[in-house]
Amino acid sequence: MKIRLPRFAFGLRLKFILIASLLLTLPWLGYNYVLEMEKLLRQGQEQTLIGTTRAVATALNERPKLFNDQASFLQSVKKGRDLYAYDLSSPIKLDGQLTDWADYDDKLVNYGRDYVQFSRRPYNKNSISFRHLVGKYDGYLYAAFEVTDPRPIMRRKGSLRVDRNDHLIIAMTSPSGEFHRYVISAYEDGWINAFNINGAISDPSSLVLENQIQGFWRSTDKGYNIELRIPLSMLGNKLGFAFYDVNNDRNRDIDTIIGTSNTNHLNRLGSVLVPSPEIEKIVKGMGHTSSRIWVIDRHQRILAQTGDIQDSNGVWSSSVKYNSDTSSWLSTLEEKILHPLYYRFLIRKPEEFKDALKDAAQVKGVHVSQALQGRGYSYWRQSDDGKAMILAAAYPIWLGDNVMGAVIAEESTIGIQTLRNRALEKLLNVIIAIIVIGTLTLFLFASKISGRIRCLRDEAERAIDSQGRIQQAIVPSNDTDEIGDLSRSISAMVGRLGHYNHYLENLSSRLSHELRTPVAVVRSSIENLAMQPQDEDSQRYIDRAQEGVHRLSTILSSMTEATRIEQSLQGAEKEIFPLNELVNGCLQGYQMAYAEQLFIVDANEEIMIEGAPDYLAQLLDKLVANAVDFSLLDTPISVSLKRFEDQVQLTVSNIGPLLPEDMADQLLNSMVSVRSQHKQNKPHLGLGLFIARLITEFHYGIIKLQNRKDKQGVEVVIILPILEVKAEK
């Protein structure tokens, strides 16, 4: 069994909409174009940032004094021994609680076994250890110590000795390079000051109070905390801290010494790197506030820093100008509807991101290593949370032939993202407007074209009926386009067909009129000739001639009948009568006229109609005669009359040859016949069904020729309207 798939009708409007869907490629093309522009902007940002680092590095080249005090000439630095002072965002409150250092908790360095300088006993987990960090703010160096000491020993009340208890030694160089040692020793928790050690620490007379070094000592569950503040004006480029731990409050001997470096000798003291204010002034003076800039030494330690990566949008951010006018309906549409859709499905909005290098002591990366080798370099990296791309560029700082450090600049792509988003907003606004206007225009254009074509189709259908007769002319269009040309061509074609149909319709009457006189002459001549004595052969020819003349007379009578009926129907009057009685009466006559033919009649229900009985009887004559001619021998002809609501259906059915394909409607036209000759002894012009169609149309009915459902013969179906009439009492 073959399955037939449904066919979908594609009208002009649907086709135009499909064509208009090609406009949807515009957003894709525009989006990719903006992405390409973003790549170009990134390349431009990269070159600009490298130029920034080159400019700053040029300002720092060949200036050794900027690096002398920053321990930049050391060949190597060691974590924990060489200290780095972080830039603090606010001053530290000296209270020993370390709450002000919470943001730098991950920067605190642990000092344990590896930093022990002396131990009377083997070092274990119960020995002293501490966590330490230094920072800088507004001319002061701040230091934090979180000491773990199971047995802290404080200074005796009234004792002048500072070395017979737990104490802190501070060793540093002055800006002029002089070596100084200070001691912190407390009687109890509270405010503390340092003492300058000018001789032996065990000699109280060698201790001089140093009021500028201040701090706070606070005991904790694990040991004690110390916070210190030292003026940067006292500090050179070396600094070290050492804790002396006493565990026996009787003999008060030193059990352990642990510290950042050896505080007894200058050459064993660790360095301290304090971000250079001079370099910061130079960097800020360059005016590059749109980037985060670092200056590092050869050990990758930060000497100066300016700018915030969250605000470092690059020079592109300044070119983004948003329209503040939100009073227009278009601006309201963008802000309330379009932009939320864009940022939900198409555009990613810049977000605040996290960056681990905000308070870093060292900067690392391939760009840094390349710069410290004397080559400028840039590369892209993602932020720690992956929400932004960060461009980093580095350029070396030269001192003679040596690289003393590097300038590092970083910018995020938020500026480019903002510029790209703004460009996408404008682009999508324009594209949506183009798509909406273009689609609407094409839809209206397609509607107008399809409307004109439908009107032309309707005119063509009204111009020609189902039998091919011209009903009315088509009014030609005055439009100058192709549809107008088609309208004028169809109008001319219908006009020519109308003239030809009129000629064909009048052909029978003309032939009948023109042939009657010659036929009469031939008939009279043959009759006169037949009155003369003739031999047997001549008489045979005269009989054949008389038969031919008779056939011609029959043809002329049929043609005259069709013309006469068509003309007489125009003035015929209708009356109300029972159609079932007419059918039954006619069938009784047909049974006598066609004695050898069997008829089956089903017309018992009384059905009243309004019409012309004589013409309906003539209609039934044509149908029955046609059925008799096509019926097989010993097969019945069925005539039925049935009522369906406000219509009546008259059916004449016979068993015989089937109708040829696509010929059912054509057989109702004039002079169309498909009769075979084996049963025919008289001429047929196909006028019987044509007359039946004329009579049916006069009664506002419908006539149909079709093969029977059992495919054994043909049936003619007549459908007529019913007139409701109340029966008289």
XYZ file of C-alpha atoms in Angstrom:
729
model
C 0.000 0.000 0.000
C 1.460 3.313 -1.051
C 1.283 6.005 1.581
C 0.617 9.465 0.227
C 2.244 12.234 2.176
C 0.262 15.434 2.725
C 1.169 18.294 0.459
C 1.635 21.683 1.950
C 0.553 24.725 0.026
C 3.128 27.501 0.009
C 1.519 30.797 -0.828
C 3.272 33.931 -1.960
C 3.164 35.456 1.518
C 4.785 32.387 3.071
C 7.426 32.341 0.352
C 8.137 36.017 0.859
C 8.419 35.421 4.618
C 10.895 32.609 3.957
C 12.867 34.924 1.707
C 12.695 37.614 4.373
C 14.144 35.106 6.842
C 17.436 35.598 5.019
C 17.524 38.925 6.821
C 18.169 36.914 9.981
C 21.705 36.391 8.695
C 22.322 40.089 9.287
C 22.615 39.714 13.093
C 25.080 36.868 12.645
C 27.154 38.855 10.169
C 26.999 41.962 12.346
C 27.890 40.023 15.479
C 30.920 38.460 13.815
C 31.933 41.837 12.442
C 31.841 43.333 15.928
C 33.874 40.393 17.249
C 36.478 41.034 14.578
C 36.525 44.681 15.566
C 36.986 43.584 19.165
C 40.056 41.593 18.126
C 41.460 44.665 16.413
C 40.739 46.756 19.499
C 42.542 44.203 21.642
C 45.543 44.356 19.349
C 45.448 48.128 19.586
C 45.141 47.924 23.363
C 48.124 45.580 23.439
C 50.282 47.962 21.446
C 49.115 50.906 23.538
C 49.929 49.139 26.791
C 53.388 48.144 25.587
C 53.928 51.794 24.675
C 52.855 52.766 28.197
C 55.381 50.439 29.819
C 58.086 51.663 27.432
C 57.367 55.279 28.340
C 57.458 54.632 32.093
C 60.591 52.502 31.776
C 62.266 55.272 29.801
C 61.606 57.675 32.654
C 63.268 55.239 35.111
C 66.251 54.254 32.995
C 69.777 55.202 34.148
C 68.656 56.386 37.605
C 70.614 54.236 40.109
C 69.561 56.236 43.151
C 66.025 54.926 42.740
C 67.274 51.392 43.303
C 70.150 51.744 45.811
C 67.879 51.975 48.817
C 65.662 49.182 47.636
C 68.172 46.346 47.837
C 67.850 45.872 44.143
C 71.553 45.186 43.741
C 71.353 41.914 45.700
C 72.094 38.875 43.622
C 69.290 36.900 45.299
C 66.583 37.319 47.909
C 65.206 34.777 50.341
C 61.612 34.630 51.459
C 61.295 35.335 55.181
C 64.816 36.744 55.426
C 64.395 39.602 52.967
C 61.239 41.447 53.958
C 58.712 43.224 51.803
C 56.546 46.020 53.138
C 53.061 45.882 51.653
C 51.142 49.049 50.894
C 48.446 49.278 53.547
C 45.061 50.702 52.689
C 44.638 52.309 56.141
C 46.724 52.972 59.288
C 47.079 50.166 61.799
C 45.607 50.644 65.263
C 48.228 49.484 67.747
C 46.165 47.243 70.042
C 47.768 43.835 69.633
C 44.565 42.248 68.261
C 45.758 41.975 64.601
C 42.241 42.665 63.311
C 43.583 45.387 61.012
C 45.709 42.736 59.297
C 42.762 40.479 58.389
C 42.975 41.347 54.674
C 46.630 40.323 54.698
C 46.264 37.109 56.680
C 47.383 35.010 53.717
C 50.499 37.177 53.401
C 51.759 36.415 56.920
C 54.983 34.380 56.759
C 55.397 31.417 59.118
C 58.710 31.238 60.980
C 59.572 27.884 62.488
C 62.382 25.336 62.520
C 64.107 26.741 59.415
C 64.519 30.140 61.065
C 65.957 28.977 64.416
C 69.323 30.677 65.117
C 70.015 29.078 68.521
C 68.337 26.370 70.607
C 69.460 24.956 73.908
C 67.334 21.862 73.394
C 66.076 20.070 70.262
C 63.398 22.118 68.512
C 59.935 20.556 68.676
C 56.291 21.492 68.195
C 56.136 23.094 71.632
C 58.990 25.467 70.845
C 58.481 29.100 69.963
C 57.307 30.091 66.447
C 55.666 33.142 64.985
C 53.888 34.617 61.971
C 55.070 37.968 60.711
C 54.285 40.704 58.180
C 55.390 44.290 57.568
C 53.518 47.029 55.769
C 53.811 50.693 54.916
C 51.372 53.528 55.320
C 51.885 57.300 55.346
C 55.566 57.418 56.367
C 55.486 54.542 58.844
C 56.503 50.927 58.718
C 54.091 48.671 60.593
C 55.018 45.207 61.809
C 52.740 42.426 63.094
C 53.870 39.384 65.096
C 51.634 36.478 66.093
C 53.862 34.520 68.493
C 53.147 30.953 69.582
C 54.886 30.377 72.943
C 53.586 27.759 75.410
C 55.429 29.458 78.347
C 55.785 33.223 77.874
C 58.028 34.849 80.522
C 57.459 38.572 81.153
C 59.930 41.081 82.610
C 60.090 41.267 86.404
C 58.463 44.236 88.043
C 61.086 46.871 88.824
C 63.856 44.965 87.038
C 66.199 47.015 84.878
C 67.382 44.014 82.890
C 65.618 43.489 79.564
C 67.365 40.268 78.551
C 66.175 37.968 81.360
C 62.761 37.365 79.835
C 61.108 36.973 76.434
C 62.095 39.930 74.315
C 62.287 41.087 70.691
C 65.466 42.399 69.041
C 65.092 44.807 66.124
C 68.161 45.372 63.933
C 68.233 47.774 61.005
C 70.310 50.247 59.112
C 69.594 53.931 58.942
C 69.183 55.742 55.649
C 72.873 56.659 55.904
C 73.859 53.008 56.363
C 74.532 52.969 60.139
C 73.724 49.757 62.025
C 71.311 50.003 64.989
C 69.825 47.456 67.372
C 66.687 47.902 69.510
C 65.023 45.746 72.120
C 61.327 45.321 73.029
C 60.710 43.952 76.542
C 57.418 44.273 78.455
C 56.432 44.009 82.137
C 52.830 43.316 81.148
C 50.336 43.670 78.334
C 49.997 47.172 77.028
C 51.830 49.972 75.310
C 55.521 49.409 74.646
C 58.524 51.399 73.443
C 61.877 50.242 72.146
C 65.260 50.766 73.728
C 68.309 51.553 71.603
C 71.184 49.162 72.500
C 74.420 51.184 72.546
C 76.534 48.505 74.242
C 75.930 45.213 76.005
C 72.252 44.376 76.345
C 72.880 43.118 79.880
C 74.051 46.606 80.943
C 70.969 48.737 81.660
C 73.060 51.878 81.358
C 73.641 51.133 77.649
C 69.915 51.235 76.898
C 68.394 54.458 75.620
C 64.629 54.834 75.241
C 63.550 55.294 71.629
C 60.114 56.917 71.662
C 59.700 56.826 67.876
C 59.468 53.026 67.855
C 56.140 52.272 69.473
C 53.945 49.253 69.836
C 51.548 47.119 71.827
C 52.055 43.776 73.573
C 49.002 41.527 74.096
C 48.959 38.040 75.573
C 46.879 35.354 73.813
C 45.875 31.750 74.411
C 48.754 30.590 72.225
C 51.355 33.126 73.365
C 51.256 36.827 72.584
C 50.849 39.348 69.755
C 53.004 42.406 69.070
C 52.242 45.354 66.795
C 54.979 47.910 66.056
C 55.256 51.222 64.260
C 58.634 52.496 62.991
C 59.129 55.792 61.118
C 60.411 55.210 57.611
C 62.798 58.096 58.147
C 64.760 55.835 60.561
C 64.881 52.870 58.195
C 67.491 52.069 55.603
C 67.577 49.029 53.310
C 68.237 46.333 55.958
C 65.911 45.080 58.663
C 65.649 42.025 60.871
C 63.643 40.759 63.846
C 64.637 38.068 66.367
C 62.717 36.628 69.323
C 64.682 35.489 72.396
C 62.673 32.868 74.245
C 63.013 32.191 77.992
C 61.117 29.216 79.408
C 62.457 29.038 83.027
C 61.336 31.888 85.266
C 64.058 31.012 87.831
C 67.354 30.949 85.962
C 65.846 32.927 83.018
C 68.360 31.584 80.542
C 67.771 31.943 76.817
C 66.510 28.653 75.401
C 65.761 29.581 71.772
C 66.538 32.400 69.347
C 64.344 32.533 66.216
C 64.086 35.404 63.780
C 63.902 36.660 60.250
C 67.692 37.027 60.094
C 70.750 37.326 62.341
C 70.340 40.624 64.178
C 73.876 40.671 65.657
C 75.837 41.464 62.488
C 75.218 43.967 59.725
C 76.392 41.735 56.920
C 74.047 38.921 58.047
C 71.007 41.145 58.323
C 68.187 40.666 55.846
C 67.010 43.363 53.490
C 63.747 45.189 53.526
C 61.968 46.483 50.488
C 59.705 49.423 51.051
C 57.736 50.579 47.993
C 59.535 53.649 46.750
C 57.620 56.922 47.042
C 59.985 58.496 44.520
C 59.144 55.882 41.910
C 55.451 56.205 42.730
C 55.666 59.942 42.118
C 57.297 59.325 38.749
C 54.701 56.713 37.790
C 51.776 58.882 38.876
C 53.371 61.846 37.147
C 53.193 59.990 33.857
C 49.404 60.371 34.089
C 48.628 56.763 33.192
C 45.688 56.337 35.505
C 43.801 54.032 33.106
C 46.222 51.180 33.817
C 47.528 49.401 36.849
C 51.278 49.925 36.805
C 53.941 48.165 38.806
C 57.637 48.828 38.998
C 59.601 45.779 40.140
C 63.261 45.133 40.817
C 65.325 42.335 39.405
C 63.993 39.994 42.102
C 60.415 40.610 40.927
C 59.599 42.504 44.110
C 57.267 45.452 43.740
C 58.966 48.848 44.196
C 55.961 50.982 43.361
C 52.375 50.479 42.367
C 49.618 52.729 41.127
C 46.149 52.232 39.714
C 43.398 49.694 40.351
C 42.734 46.815 37.977
C 38.989 47.218 38.524
C 39.190 50.707 37.031
C 41.846 49.970 34.423
C 39.520 49.792 31.455
C 42.028 51.148 28.990
C 41.685 54.162 26.766
C 38.648 52.617 25.077
C 36.391 53.186 28.056
C 36.520 56.940 27.578
C 35.021 56.599 24.093
C 31.828 54.992 25.358
C 29.146 57.646 25.768
C 25.667 56.632 26.796
C 22.696 58.763 25.927
C 21.112 60.030 29.114
C 17.892 61.057 27.370
C 15.346 58.444 28.433
C 12.233 60.510 27.794
C 11.569 59.269 24.260
C 9.557 56.125 23.613
C 12.465 54.672 21.640
C 14.831 55.021 24.604
C 12.203 53.488 26.882
C 11.787 50.565 24.462
C 15.540 49.997 24.436
C 15.982 50.175 28.202
C 12.887 48.216 29.217
C 12.625 45.539 26.533
C 15.500 45.296 24.062
C 18.510 45.662 26.346
C 17.298 43.049 28.879
C 16.804 40.608 25.996
C 20.237 41.383 24.563
C 22.020 40.871 27.874
C 20.061 37.718 28.623
C 20.704 35.856 25.383
C 23.291 37.634 23.210
C 25.569 39.944 25.167
C 27.635 39.322 28.272
C 27.626 42.215 30.666
C 30.996 43.165 32.242
C 31.195 42.030 35.854
C 33.456 42.881 38.727
C 36.147 40.261 38.955
C 38.664 39.043 41.488
C 42.389 39.460 41.107
C 44.920 37.752 43.349
C 47.684 40.251 42.477
C 45.958 43.138 44.226
C 48.292 43.051 47.240
C 51.061 40.834 45.895
C 54.671 41.240 47.013
C 56.009 39.753 43.816
C 54.809 39.683 40.250
C 55.509 36.621 38.169
C 54.718 35.529 34.684
C 56.211 34.985 31.270
C 56.025 38.698 30.515
C 58.030 39.475 33.669
C 60.718 36.905 32.901
C 60.994 38.194 29.347
C 61.272 41.799 30.524
C 63.982 40.939 33.102
C 65.892 39.356 30.229
C 65.757 42.661 28.364
C 62.776 42.157 26.041
C 59.386 43.831 26.092
C 56.523 41.360 26.160
C 52.764 41.176 26.573
C 50.258 38.390 27.097
C 46.631 37.791 27.982
C 45.453 36.004 31.084
C 42.143 35.348 32.746
C 41.205 36.757 36.101
C 41.085 34.320 39.001
C 37.330 33.846 38.698
C 37.373 33.729 34.885
C 35.022 36.706 34.521
C 37.444 38.993 32.691
C 40.502 38.947 30.473
C 43.509 40.910 31.667
C 46.215 42.209 29.378
C 49.664 42.396 30.984
C 52.702 44.045 29.391
C 56.240 44.402 30.741
C 59.268 46.408 29.636
C 62.800 46.357 31.116
C 64.421 49.156 33.122
C 68.083 49.592 32.193
C 71.005 50.755 34.229
C 73.948 50.698 31.887
C 73.969 47.256 30.330
C 72.138 45.660 33.234
C 68.417 45.168 33.739
C 67.582 46.577 37.170
C 63.872 45.871 37.025
C 60.823 46.177 34.871
C 57.685 48.214 34.404
C 54.502 46.145 34.322
C 51.178 47.513 33.203
C 47.874 45.687 33.290
C 44.473 46.521 31.907
C 41.245 44.605 31.817
C 39.082 44.289 28.723
C 36.083 45.843 30.434
C 36.525 49.003 28.382
C 36.575 47.037 25.136
C 33.688 44.876 26.360
C 31.670 47.961 27.168
C 32.490 49.453 23.778
C 31.657 46.159 22.073
C 28.378 45.845 23.994
C 27.400 49.371 23.070
C 28.232 48.677 19.427
C 26.196 45.456 19.561
C 23.282 47.310 21.126
C 23.262 49.871 18.324
C 23.837 47.200 15.686
C 21.054 44.957 16.967
C 18.683 47.932 17.237
C 19.315 48.813 13.607
C 19.140 45.181 12.449
C 15.868 44.553 14.297
C 14.412 47.705 12.772
C 15.561 46.574 9.310
C 14.161 43.069 9.820
C 10.818 44.325 11.129
C 10.393 46.982 8.429
C 11.729 44.696 5.683
C 9.559 41.755 6.717
C 6.470 43.942 7.074
C 7.128 45.558 3.693
C 7.640 42.206 1.995
C 4.537 40.830 3.710
C 2.408 43.747 2.550
C 3.920 43.519 -0.927
C 3.246 39.780 -1.042
C -0.298 40.360 0.244
C -0.951 42.916 -2.475
C 0.430 40.632 -5.186
C -1.435 37.567 -3.890
C -4.615 39.656 -3.588
C -4.351 40.772 -7.198
C -3.686 37.205 -8.319
C -6.669 35.920 -6.316
C -8.898 38.585 -7.874
C -7.700 37.529 -11.305
C -8.340 33.887 -10.409
C -11.849 34.683 -9.162
C -12.630 36.617 -12.362
C -11.377 33.691 -14.452
C -13.519 31.227 -12.486
C -16.597 33.431 -12.827
C -15.947 33.962 -16.530
C -16.170 30.246 -17.454
C -18.606 27.783 -15.916
C -17.998 24.118 -15.200
C -19.074 23.168 -18.759
C -16.687 25.618 -20.339
C -19.263 28.246 -21.339
C -18.326 31.909 -21.149
C -20.447 33.604 -18.480
C -18.926 37.076 -18.346
C -15.937 38.958 -19.657
C -12.789 39.716 -17.628
C -12.107 43.391 -17.109
C -8.478 44.015 -18.179
C -6.192 45.674 -15.634
C -4.555 49.017 -16.262
C -1.449 48.142 -14.226
C 1.796 48.152 -16.170
C 3.481 45.252 -14.364
C 3.512 41.548 -15.245
C 0.236 40.827 -13.415
C -1.423 43.594 -15.431
C -0.048 42.052 -18.638
C -1.383 38.664 -17.530
C -4.812 40.180 -16.796
C -4.994 41.771 -20.233
C -3.824 38.538 -21.912
C -6.414 36.423 -20.070
C -9.118 39.010 -20.823
C -8.277 38.864 -24.529
C -8.136 35.066 -24.441
C -11.542 34.822 -22.728
C -12.955 37.206 -25.311
C -11.708 35.040 -28.181
C -13.047 31.914 -26.460
C -16.412 33.654 -26.022
C -16.635 34.419 -29.729
C -15.668 30.856 -30.579
C -18.186 29.360 -28.130
C -20.895 31.623 -29.513
C -20.049 30.350 -32.967
C -20.217 26.736 -31.791
C -23.496 27.292 -29.948
C -25.106 28.740 -33.073
C -23.534 26.168 -35.366
C -26.368 23.632 -35.024
C -29.090 26.133 -35.880
C -27.110 27.431 -38.846
C -26.426 23.933 -40.124
C -30.048 22.988 -39.629
C -31.186 26.028 -41.576
C -28.664 25.602 -44.358
C -29.117 21.845 -44.816
C -32.901 21.590 -44.804
C -33.366 22.827 -48.379
C -30.710 20.524 -49.957
C -32.035 17.577 -47.957
C -35.588 18.333 -49.136
C -34.398 18.499 -52.758
C -32.566 15.211 -52.440
C -35.549 13.548 -50.737
C -38.007 14.717 -53.383
C -35.682 13.627 -56.174
C -35.242 10.175 -54.708
C -38.985 9.814 -54.142
C -39.687 10.763 -57.771
C -37.038 8.329 -58.907
C -38.524 5.579 -56.753
C -41.918 6.005 -58.493
C -40.328 4.908 -61.767
C -39.913 1.175 -62.457
C -36.365 0.107 -61.523
C -34.471 -3.091 -61.711
C -33.399 -4.877 -58.532
C -29.908 -3.284 -58.307
C -31.200 0.239 -58.907
C -33.927 -0.223 -56.325
C -31.299 -1.299 -53.787
C -29.324 1.907 -54.347
C -32.500 4.007 -54.113
C -33.348 2.389 -50.751
C -29.857 3.127 -49.398
C -30.146 6.761 -50.553
C -33.550 7.080 -48.877
C -32.049 5.667 -45.640
C -29.208 8.228 -45.746
C -31.621 11.090 -46.316
C -33.671 9.854 -43.370
C -30.576 9.894 -41.176
C -29.779 13.437 -42.299
C -33.315 14.502 -41.452
C -32.971 12.956 -38.001
C -29.723 14.828 -37.413
C -31.322 18.094 -38.469
C -34.292 17.418 -36.189
C -31.992 16.804 -33.223
C -30.075 20.007 -33.893
C -33.295 21.909 -34.266
C -34.631 20.389 -31.065
C -31.565 21.541 -29.020
C -31.850 25.050 -30.414
C -35.606 25.151 -29.910
C -35.364 23.935 -26.294
C -32.616 26.444 -25.445
C -34.755 29.268 -26.836
C -38.044 28.040 -25.387
C -36.591 27.682 -21.881
C -36.083 31.461 -21.792
C -39.863 32.036 -21.758
C -41.037 28.872 -20.008
C -43.329 29.157 -16.989
C -42.986 27.061 -13.855
C -45.656 25.405 -11.744
C -45.807 23.386 -8.543
C -46.336 19.678 -9.038
C -45.356 16.314 -7.462
C -42.162 15.090 -9.063
C -42.654 11.501 -7.919
C -45.909 11.199 -9.939
C -44.108 12.540 -13.024
C -41.312 9.980 -12.648
C -43.701 7.065 -12.097
C -45.872 8.087 -15.080
C -42.904 8.423 -17.393
C -41.476 5.051 -16.333
C -44.770 3.326 -17.200
C -44.473 4.733 -20.695
C -40.803 3.693 -20.960
C -41.736 0.123 -19.991
C -44.082 -0.035 -22.974
C -41.688 1.782 -25.312
C -38.759 -0.442 -24.381
C -40.548 -3.728 -23.940
C -37.359 -5.775 -23.799
C -35.726 -3.538 -21.122
C -36.268 -4.090 -17.393
C -36.760 -0.980 -15.185
C -36.496 -0.739 -11.389
C -38.295 2.307 -9.971
C -37.996 3.767 -6.449
C -40.127 6.959 -6.339
C -42.799 6.462 -3.704
C -42.238 9.520 -1.484
C -44.296 12.563 -2.445
C -41.955 15.395 -3.360
C -43.266 18.768 -4.510
C -41.104 20.975 -6.663
C -41.543 24.111 -8.736
C -40.679 23.648 -12.399
C -41.797 22.861 -15.918
C -43.225 19.276 -16.047
C -42.925 18.946 -19.824
C -39.270 19.824 -19.810
C -38.521 17.588 -16.820
C -40.272 14.734 -18.644
C -38.141 15.465 -21.691
C -35.088 15.461 -19.385
C -36.048 12.022 -18.111
C -36.604 10.857 -21.710
C -33.026 11.784 -22.628
C -31.547 10.105 -19.564
C -33.512 6.877 -19.992
C -32.797 6.744 -23.718
C -29.137 7.228 -23.045
C -29.201 4.487 -20.345
C -31.018 2.057 -22.698
C -28.414 2.628 -25.401
C -25.521 1.832 -23.025
C -27.116 -1.000 -20.981
C -25.979 -4.570 -21.386
C -28.517 -7.166 -22.415
C -30.702 -8.563 -19.651
C -29.584 -5.937 -17.138
C -32.027 -3.538 -15.396
C -32.058 0.251 -15.415
C -32.592 1.728 -11.950
C -34.455 5.013 -11.465
C -34.651 6.366 -7.914
C -36.012 9.530 -6.365
C -34.807 10.414 -2.867
C -35.152 13.434 -0.649
C -32.254 14.997 1.283
C -33.414 17.937 3.475
C -34.277 20.728 1.014
C -33.077 18.879 -2.106
C -34.240 15.943 -4.207
C -31.912 13.529 -5.989
C -32.987 11.796 -9.192
C -30.659 8.962 -10.196
C -30.706 6.956 -13.434
C -28.283 4.036 -13.314
C -27.431 1.319 -15.813
C -24.968 -1.576 -16.055
C -22.613 -1.200 -18.969
C -19.349 0.344 -20.141
C -17.708 2.857 -17.838
C -17.082 6.493 -18.629
C -13.644 7.346 -20.002
C -11.403 9.219 -17.612
C -11.793 13.032 -17.614
C -14.806 12.857 -19.958
C -17.683 13.120 -17.462
C -17.980 16.905 -17.665
C -17.311 17.102 -21.415
C -20.216 14.754 -22.255
C -22.605 17.443 -21.025
C -21.465 19.796 -23.770
C -23.001 20.136 -27.206
C -22.075 17.586 -29.900
C -19.835 15.456 -27.691
C -20.361 11.681 -27.756
C -18.348 8.564 -26.935
C -20.838 5.991 -28.277
C -19.571 2.816 -29.925
C -21.245 1.668 -33.097
C -22.104 -1.942 -32.339
C -25.615 -1.152 -30.978
C -26.332 2.061 -32.853
C -28.652 2.128 -35.859
C -29.213 5.886 -35.805
C -26.950 8.921 -35.687
C -26.049 10.603 -32.408
C -24.484 14.032 -32.010
C -24.186 14.006 -28.203
C -27.073 16.484 -27.853
C -29.145 14.392 -25.440
C -27.059 15.071 -22.337
C -26.555 18.651 -23.500
C -30.334 19.152 -23.528
C -30.547 17.468 -20.111
C -27.997 19.942 -18.773
C -29.957 22.908 -20.159
C -33.156 21.722 -18.504
C -31.395 21.024 -15.192
C -29.784 24.467 -15.105
C -33.161 26.054 -15.900
C -34.471 24.427 -12.691
C -31.423 25.629 -10.696
C -30.206 22.083 -10.362
C -26.985 20.157 -10.806
C -26.347 17.261 -13.176
C -23.434 14.845 -12.703
C -22.211 11.849 -14.712
C -20.178 9.305 -12.809
C -19.250 5.665 -12.685
C -21.126 3.549 -10.200
C -19.391 2.708 -6.939
C -19.365 -0.998 -7.852
C -17.617 -0.079 -11.142
C -20.238 -2.040 -13.155
C -21.815 0.831 -14.988
C -22.691 4.526 -15.109
C -25.191 6.656 -13.271
C -26.573 10.150 -13.918
C -27.447 12.154 -10.829
C -29.829 15.145 -10.954
C -30.106 17.340 -7.816
C -33.045 19.802 -7.722
C -34.292 22.172 -5.009
C -37.550 21.245 -3.176
C -40.507 23.543 -2.611
C -42.300 23.024 0.701
C -46.091 22.945 0.067
C -48.782 22.298 2.669
C -51.288 19.655 1.593
C -54.827 20.924 1.027
C -57.603 19.386 3.102
